[in-house]
Every structure is written in C-alpha cells, then in structure tokens.
One Martini backbone bead per residue (centre of mass of N, CA, C, O) as a GRO file, in nm:
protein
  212
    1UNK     BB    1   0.091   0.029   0.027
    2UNK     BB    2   0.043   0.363  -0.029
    3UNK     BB    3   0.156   0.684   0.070
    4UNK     BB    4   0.026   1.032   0.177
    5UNK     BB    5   0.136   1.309   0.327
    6UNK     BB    6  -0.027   1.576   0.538
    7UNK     BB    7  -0.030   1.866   0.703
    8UNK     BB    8  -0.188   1.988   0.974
    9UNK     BB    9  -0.399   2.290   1.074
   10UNK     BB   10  -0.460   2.342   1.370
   11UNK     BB   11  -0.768   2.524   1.510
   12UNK     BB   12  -1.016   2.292   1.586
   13UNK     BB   13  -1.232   2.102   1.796
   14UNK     BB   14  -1.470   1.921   1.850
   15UNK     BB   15  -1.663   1.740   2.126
   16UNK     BB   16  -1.713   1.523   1.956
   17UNK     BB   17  -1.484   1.479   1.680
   18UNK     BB   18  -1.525   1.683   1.480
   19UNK     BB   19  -1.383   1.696   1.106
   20UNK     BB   20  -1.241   1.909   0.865
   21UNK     BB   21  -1.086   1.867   0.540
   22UNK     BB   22  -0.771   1.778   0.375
   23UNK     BB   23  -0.568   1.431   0.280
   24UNK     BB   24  -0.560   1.564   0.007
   25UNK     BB   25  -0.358   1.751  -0.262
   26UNK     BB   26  -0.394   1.821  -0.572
   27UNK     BB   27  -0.120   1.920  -0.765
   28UNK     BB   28   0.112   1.852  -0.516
   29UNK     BB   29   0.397   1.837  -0.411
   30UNK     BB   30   0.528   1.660  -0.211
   31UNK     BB   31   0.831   1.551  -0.002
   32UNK     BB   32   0.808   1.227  -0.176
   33UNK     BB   33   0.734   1.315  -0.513
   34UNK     BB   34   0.398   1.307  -0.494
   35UNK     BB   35   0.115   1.350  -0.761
   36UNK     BB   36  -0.222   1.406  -0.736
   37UNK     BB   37  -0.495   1.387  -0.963
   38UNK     BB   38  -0.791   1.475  -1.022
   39UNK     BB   39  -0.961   1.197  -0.959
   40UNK     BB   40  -0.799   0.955  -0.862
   41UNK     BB   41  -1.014   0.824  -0.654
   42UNK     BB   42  -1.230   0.580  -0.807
   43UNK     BB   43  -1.161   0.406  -0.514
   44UNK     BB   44  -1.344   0.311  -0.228
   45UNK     BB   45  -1.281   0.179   0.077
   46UNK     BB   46  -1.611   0.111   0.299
   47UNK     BB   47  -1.818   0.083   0.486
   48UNK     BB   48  -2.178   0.055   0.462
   49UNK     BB   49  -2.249   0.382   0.490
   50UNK     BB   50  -1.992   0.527   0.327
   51UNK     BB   51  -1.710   0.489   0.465
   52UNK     BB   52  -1.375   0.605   0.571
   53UNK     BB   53  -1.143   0.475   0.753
   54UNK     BB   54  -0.994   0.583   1.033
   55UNK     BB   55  -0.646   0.583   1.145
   56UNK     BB   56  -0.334   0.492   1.317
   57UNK     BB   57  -0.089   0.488   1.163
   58UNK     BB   58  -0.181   0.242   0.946
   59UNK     BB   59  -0.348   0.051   1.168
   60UNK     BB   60  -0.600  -0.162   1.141
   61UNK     BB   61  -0.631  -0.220   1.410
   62UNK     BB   62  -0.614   0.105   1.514
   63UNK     BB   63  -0.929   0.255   1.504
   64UNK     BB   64  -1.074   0.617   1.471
   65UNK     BB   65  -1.331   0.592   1.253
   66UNK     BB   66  -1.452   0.815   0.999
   67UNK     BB   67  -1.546   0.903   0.667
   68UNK     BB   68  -1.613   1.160   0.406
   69UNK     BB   69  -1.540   1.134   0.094
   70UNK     BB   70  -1.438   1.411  -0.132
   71UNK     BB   71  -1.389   1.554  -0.496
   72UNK     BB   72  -1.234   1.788  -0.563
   73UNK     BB   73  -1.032   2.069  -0.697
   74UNK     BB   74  -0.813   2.028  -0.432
   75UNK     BB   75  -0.931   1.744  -0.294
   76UNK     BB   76  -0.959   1.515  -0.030
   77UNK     BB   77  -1.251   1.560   0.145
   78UNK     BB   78  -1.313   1.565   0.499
   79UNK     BB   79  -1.526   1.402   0.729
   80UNK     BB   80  -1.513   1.369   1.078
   81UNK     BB   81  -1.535   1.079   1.306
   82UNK     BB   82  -1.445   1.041   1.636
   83UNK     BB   83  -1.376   0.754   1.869
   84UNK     BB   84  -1.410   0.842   2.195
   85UNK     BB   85  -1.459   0.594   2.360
   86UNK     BB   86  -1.136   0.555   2.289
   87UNK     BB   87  -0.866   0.544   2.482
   88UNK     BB   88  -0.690   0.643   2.218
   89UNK     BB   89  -0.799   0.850   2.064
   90UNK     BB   90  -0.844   1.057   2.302
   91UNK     BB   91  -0.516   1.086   2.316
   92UNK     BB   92  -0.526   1.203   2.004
   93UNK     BB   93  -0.729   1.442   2.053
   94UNK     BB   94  -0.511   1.584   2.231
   95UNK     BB   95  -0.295   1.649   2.045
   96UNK     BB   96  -0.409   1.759   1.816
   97UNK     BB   97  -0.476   2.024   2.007
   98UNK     BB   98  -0.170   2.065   2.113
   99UNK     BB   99   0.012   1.990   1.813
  100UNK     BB  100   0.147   1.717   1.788
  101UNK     BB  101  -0.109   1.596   1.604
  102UNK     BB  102  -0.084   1.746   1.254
  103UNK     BB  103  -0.161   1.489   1.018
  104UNK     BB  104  -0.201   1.336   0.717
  105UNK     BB  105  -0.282   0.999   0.583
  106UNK     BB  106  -0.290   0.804   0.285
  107UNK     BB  107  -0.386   0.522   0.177
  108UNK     BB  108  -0.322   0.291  -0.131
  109UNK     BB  109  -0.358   0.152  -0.461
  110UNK     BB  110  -0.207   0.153  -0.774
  111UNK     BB  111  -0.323   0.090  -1.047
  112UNK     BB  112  -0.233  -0.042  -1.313
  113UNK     BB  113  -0.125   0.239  -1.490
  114UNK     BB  114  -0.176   0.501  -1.229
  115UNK     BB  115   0.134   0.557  -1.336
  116UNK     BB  116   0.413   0.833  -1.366
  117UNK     BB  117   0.687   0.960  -1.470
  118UNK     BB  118   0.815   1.324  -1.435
  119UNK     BB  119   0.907   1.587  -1.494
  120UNK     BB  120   1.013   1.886  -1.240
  121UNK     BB  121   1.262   2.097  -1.223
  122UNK     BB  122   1.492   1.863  -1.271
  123UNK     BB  123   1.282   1.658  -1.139
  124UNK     BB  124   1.135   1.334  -1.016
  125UNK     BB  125   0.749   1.264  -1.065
  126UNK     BB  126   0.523   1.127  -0.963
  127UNK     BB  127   0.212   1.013  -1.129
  128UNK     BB  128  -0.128   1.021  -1.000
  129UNK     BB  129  -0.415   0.860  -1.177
  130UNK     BB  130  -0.481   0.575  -1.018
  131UNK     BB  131  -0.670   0.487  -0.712
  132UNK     BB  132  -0.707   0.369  -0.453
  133UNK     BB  133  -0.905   0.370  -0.104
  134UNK     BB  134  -0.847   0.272   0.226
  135UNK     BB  135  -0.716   0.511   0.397
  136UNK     BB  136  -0.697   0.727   0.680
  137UNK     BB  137  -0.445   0.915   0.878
  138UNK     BB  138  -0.322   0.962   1.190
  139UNK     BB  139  -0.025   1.173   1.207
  140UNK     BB  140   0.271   1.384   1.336
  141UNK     BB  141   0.377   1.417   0.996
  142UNK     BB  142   0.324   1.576   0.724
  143UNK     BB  143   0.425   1.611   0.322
  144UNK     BB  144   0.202   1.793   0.278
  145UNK     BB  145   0.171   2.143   0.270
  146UNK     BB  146  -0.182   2.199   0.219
  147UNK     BB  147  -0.282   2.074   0.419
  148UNK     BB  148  -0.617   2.132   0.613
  149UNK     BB  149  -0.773   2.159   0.884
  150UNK     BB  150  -1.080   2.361   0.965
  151UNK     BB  151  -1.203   2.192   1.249
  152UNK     BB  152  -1.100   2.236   1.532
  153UNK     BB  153  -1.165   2.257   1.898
  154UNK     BB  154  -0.927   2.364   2.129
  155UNK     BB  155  -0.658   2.485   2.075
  156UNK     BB  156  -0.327   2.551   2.098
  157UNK     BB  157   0.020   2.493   2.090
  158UNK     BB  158   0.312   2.403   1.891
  159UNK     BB  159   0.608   2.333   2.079
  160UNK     BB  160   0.671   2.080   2.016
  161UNK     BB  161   0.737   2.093   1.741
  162UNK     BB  162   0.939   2.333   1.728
  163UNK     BB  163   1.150   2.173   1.919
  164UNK     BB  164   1.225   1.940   1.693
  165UNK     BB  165   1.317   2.158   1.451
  166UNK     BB  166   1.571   2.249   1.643
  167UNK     BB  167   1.695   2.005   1.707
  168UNK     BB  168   1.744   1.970   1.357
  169UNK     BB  169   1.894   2.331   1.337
  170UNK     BB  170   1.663   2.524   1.346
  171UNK     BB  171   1.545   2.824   1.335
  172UNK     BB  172   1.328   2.998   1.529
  173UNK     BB  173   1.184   3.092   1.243
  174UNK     BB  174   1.186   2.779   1.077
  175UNK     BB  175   1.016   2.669   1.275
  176UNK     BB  176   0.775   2.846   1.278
  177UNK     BB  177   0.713   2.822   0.998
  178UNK     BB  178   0.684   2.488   0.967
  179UNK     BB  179   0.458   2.501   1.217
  180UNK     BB  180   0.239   2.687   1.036
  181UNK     BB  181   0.299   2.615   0.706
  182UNK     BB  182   0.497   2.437   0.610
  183UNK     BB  183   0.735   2.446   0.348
  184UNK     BB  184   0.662   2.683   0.190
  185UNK     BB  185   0.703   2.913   0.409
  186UNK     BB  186   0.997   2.953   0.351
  187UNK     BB  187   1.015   2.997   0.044
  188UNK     BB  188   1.074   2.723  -0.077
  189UNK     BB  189   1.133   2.527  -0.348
  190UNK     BB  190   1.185   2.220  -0.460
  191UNK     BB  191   1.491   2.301  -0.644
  192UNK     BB  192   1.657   2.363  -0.440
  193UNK     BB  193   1.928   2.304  -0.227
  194UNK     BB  194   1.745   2.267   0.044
  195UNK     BB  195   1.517   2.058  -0.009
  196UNK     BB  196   1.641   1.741   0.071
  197UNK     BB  197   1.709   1.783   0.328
  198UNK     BB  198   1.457   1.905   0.453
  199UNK     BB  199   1.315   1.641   0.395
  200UNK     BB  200   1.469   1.449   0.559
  201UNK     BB  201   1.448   1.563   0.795
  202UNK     BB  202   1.149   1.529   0.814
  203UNK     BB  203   1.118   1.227   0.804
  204UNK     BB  204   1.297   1.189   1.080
  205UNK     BB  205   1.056   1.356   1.250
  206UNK     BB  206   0.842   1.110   1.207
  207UNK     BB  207   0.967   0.895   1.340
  208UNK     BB  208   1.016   0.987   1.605
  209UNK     BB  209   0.692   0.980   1.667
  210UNK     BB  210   0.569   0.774   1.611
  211UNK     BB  211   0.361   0.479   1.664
  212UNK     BB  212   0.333   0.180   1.840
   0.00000   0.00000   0.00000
C-alpha cells in the first residue's frame, strides 16, 4: 500500500470529535515526491454506510473512526468523525488539540498502469492518476505542505513541534514557519539547493513521532 502524508493545520477540534479538512491535495508536490492528480481516487474502500475508515498511523488493529470523503477542485476532502468512547483515540484528540498530532496520511493502492515518472524543474515526480483508497491516518507529521484541518476546537499551540525543528538544526524562525504553515512557508521552491536536505529532516522528524 503507498501512502501520502500532508501537514494539518490544527485550528479547532468539537467536543464531539468532528473534524473536516483535506488528506490529500491534488496537484501539489509532497516531500516524497508525489502528485495526486484530480479525480485520481476512483475507488474506495467503505464501511456499510458509505465511510472511509481512519486509522492511526496506518494501522488497521488501531482504528479511529470513519469520514465521508469528497473529491473536489483542491483535493480529497473529510468530514470526520472519531470515535472517543476509544481511549487510543481520545488520546490522539488531546494531542491534535495540543499540536503535537498534525498530519493526515492517505493509504492507497495504485492499480496497474494509474502512474507514471514526469520531470517537473529538473527533478523527477511520480504521478498518481488511478488509485483505491483504503484510509487515511492520523499521522505526528505529514509531507503535503498544502494539506489542512479546518475545524477541529480548543486548540492550543504547537511549541512542542517547533521544539523538534529546533533540535532538527532548525533556527527559531525557521521552525516558527515550518510549524505553522508547513514546507512552503520557508519560501523555498520544491528545486532549490536545501530542499532534499529539508525533506530528509521532515522525514527523520517523522519516524520520532512514530506510533508504536
């Protein structure tokens, strides 16, 4: 299964446990180099009532609710909703609130012939035109920078991510915008000279998160 991490911006959590945003942006560069291209989720895998599960880090034992899941212009939007009666779950939604938990992650499967190598600014990205979706994850850090939750309430602030930036090399500048608006905010394009460096850090930051 192929996977596909975009940052959210934590912004609002309900009490209830309901969250909506995008797990996937179709048309944007990740950090692992991969484009989604529009329409590209032609199937998916659903509950009874017509929900996509999501899960925690890509864990099918760990599940942590289910969303309605819409293809539109900018990408793959979720309604969700997770289940808090789970105190795994109820955990993770302390976490989105705090901002330490503030990525989404797509699991898919590409069928035979749904991608395809491209140059894009000298450098070579996967393009991802015919996918299943099995789920998406709660995830410590996605690698989309565009992705982003749009209401989740009571958040607070995100200081424990920026410390991990920090320790990352990372000056407090550098991680204040990385922290709040994700990759792009550096203002560093996808070809520049410290961007494989930068993806490599993302990356490394990632597995510390890790889920066990």
């Amino acid at each position: 299964m192929d996977r596909l991490t975009a940052p959210i911006e934590i912004k609002e959590a309900k009490a209830d446990g309901t969250f909506t945003g995008y797990a996937a942006v179709f048309n944007n560069v990740d950090l692992g180099r991969d484009v989604i291209m529009p329409g590209a989720f032609r199937a998916m895998k659903e509950t009874r009532d017509g929900k996509v599960r999501i899960a925690m880090n890509h864990d099918l034992k760990r599940l942590a609710g289910k969303a309605k899941c819409t293809q539109d212009e900018h990408g793959l939007r979720v309604e969700g909703q997770l289940a808090l009666g789970v105190s795994y779950v109820q955990d993770a939604y302390e976490l989105m609130k705090s901002g330490v938990l503030d990525g989404l992650s797509v699991g898919f499967d590409i069928v035979p012939g749904g991608a395809t190598w491209e140059e894009r600014d000298g450098d070579y990205v996967r393009i991802i035109k015919d996918a299943v979706l099995w789920e998406f994850s709660l995830v410590p850090f996605g690698m989309n920078p565009e992705a982003l939750v749009e209401t989740v309430k009571a958040a607070t602030t995100i200081r424990d991510f920026e410390a991990q930036l920090r320790g990352l090399g990372y000056s407090q500048r550098e991680a204040k915008a990385l922290a709040a608006g994700g990759f792009q905010s550096l203002g560093r394009r996808d070809g520049d000279p410290d961007s494989e460096t930068l993806a490599d850090n993302l990356k490394q930051l990632t597995h510390a998160f890790t889920w066990n």
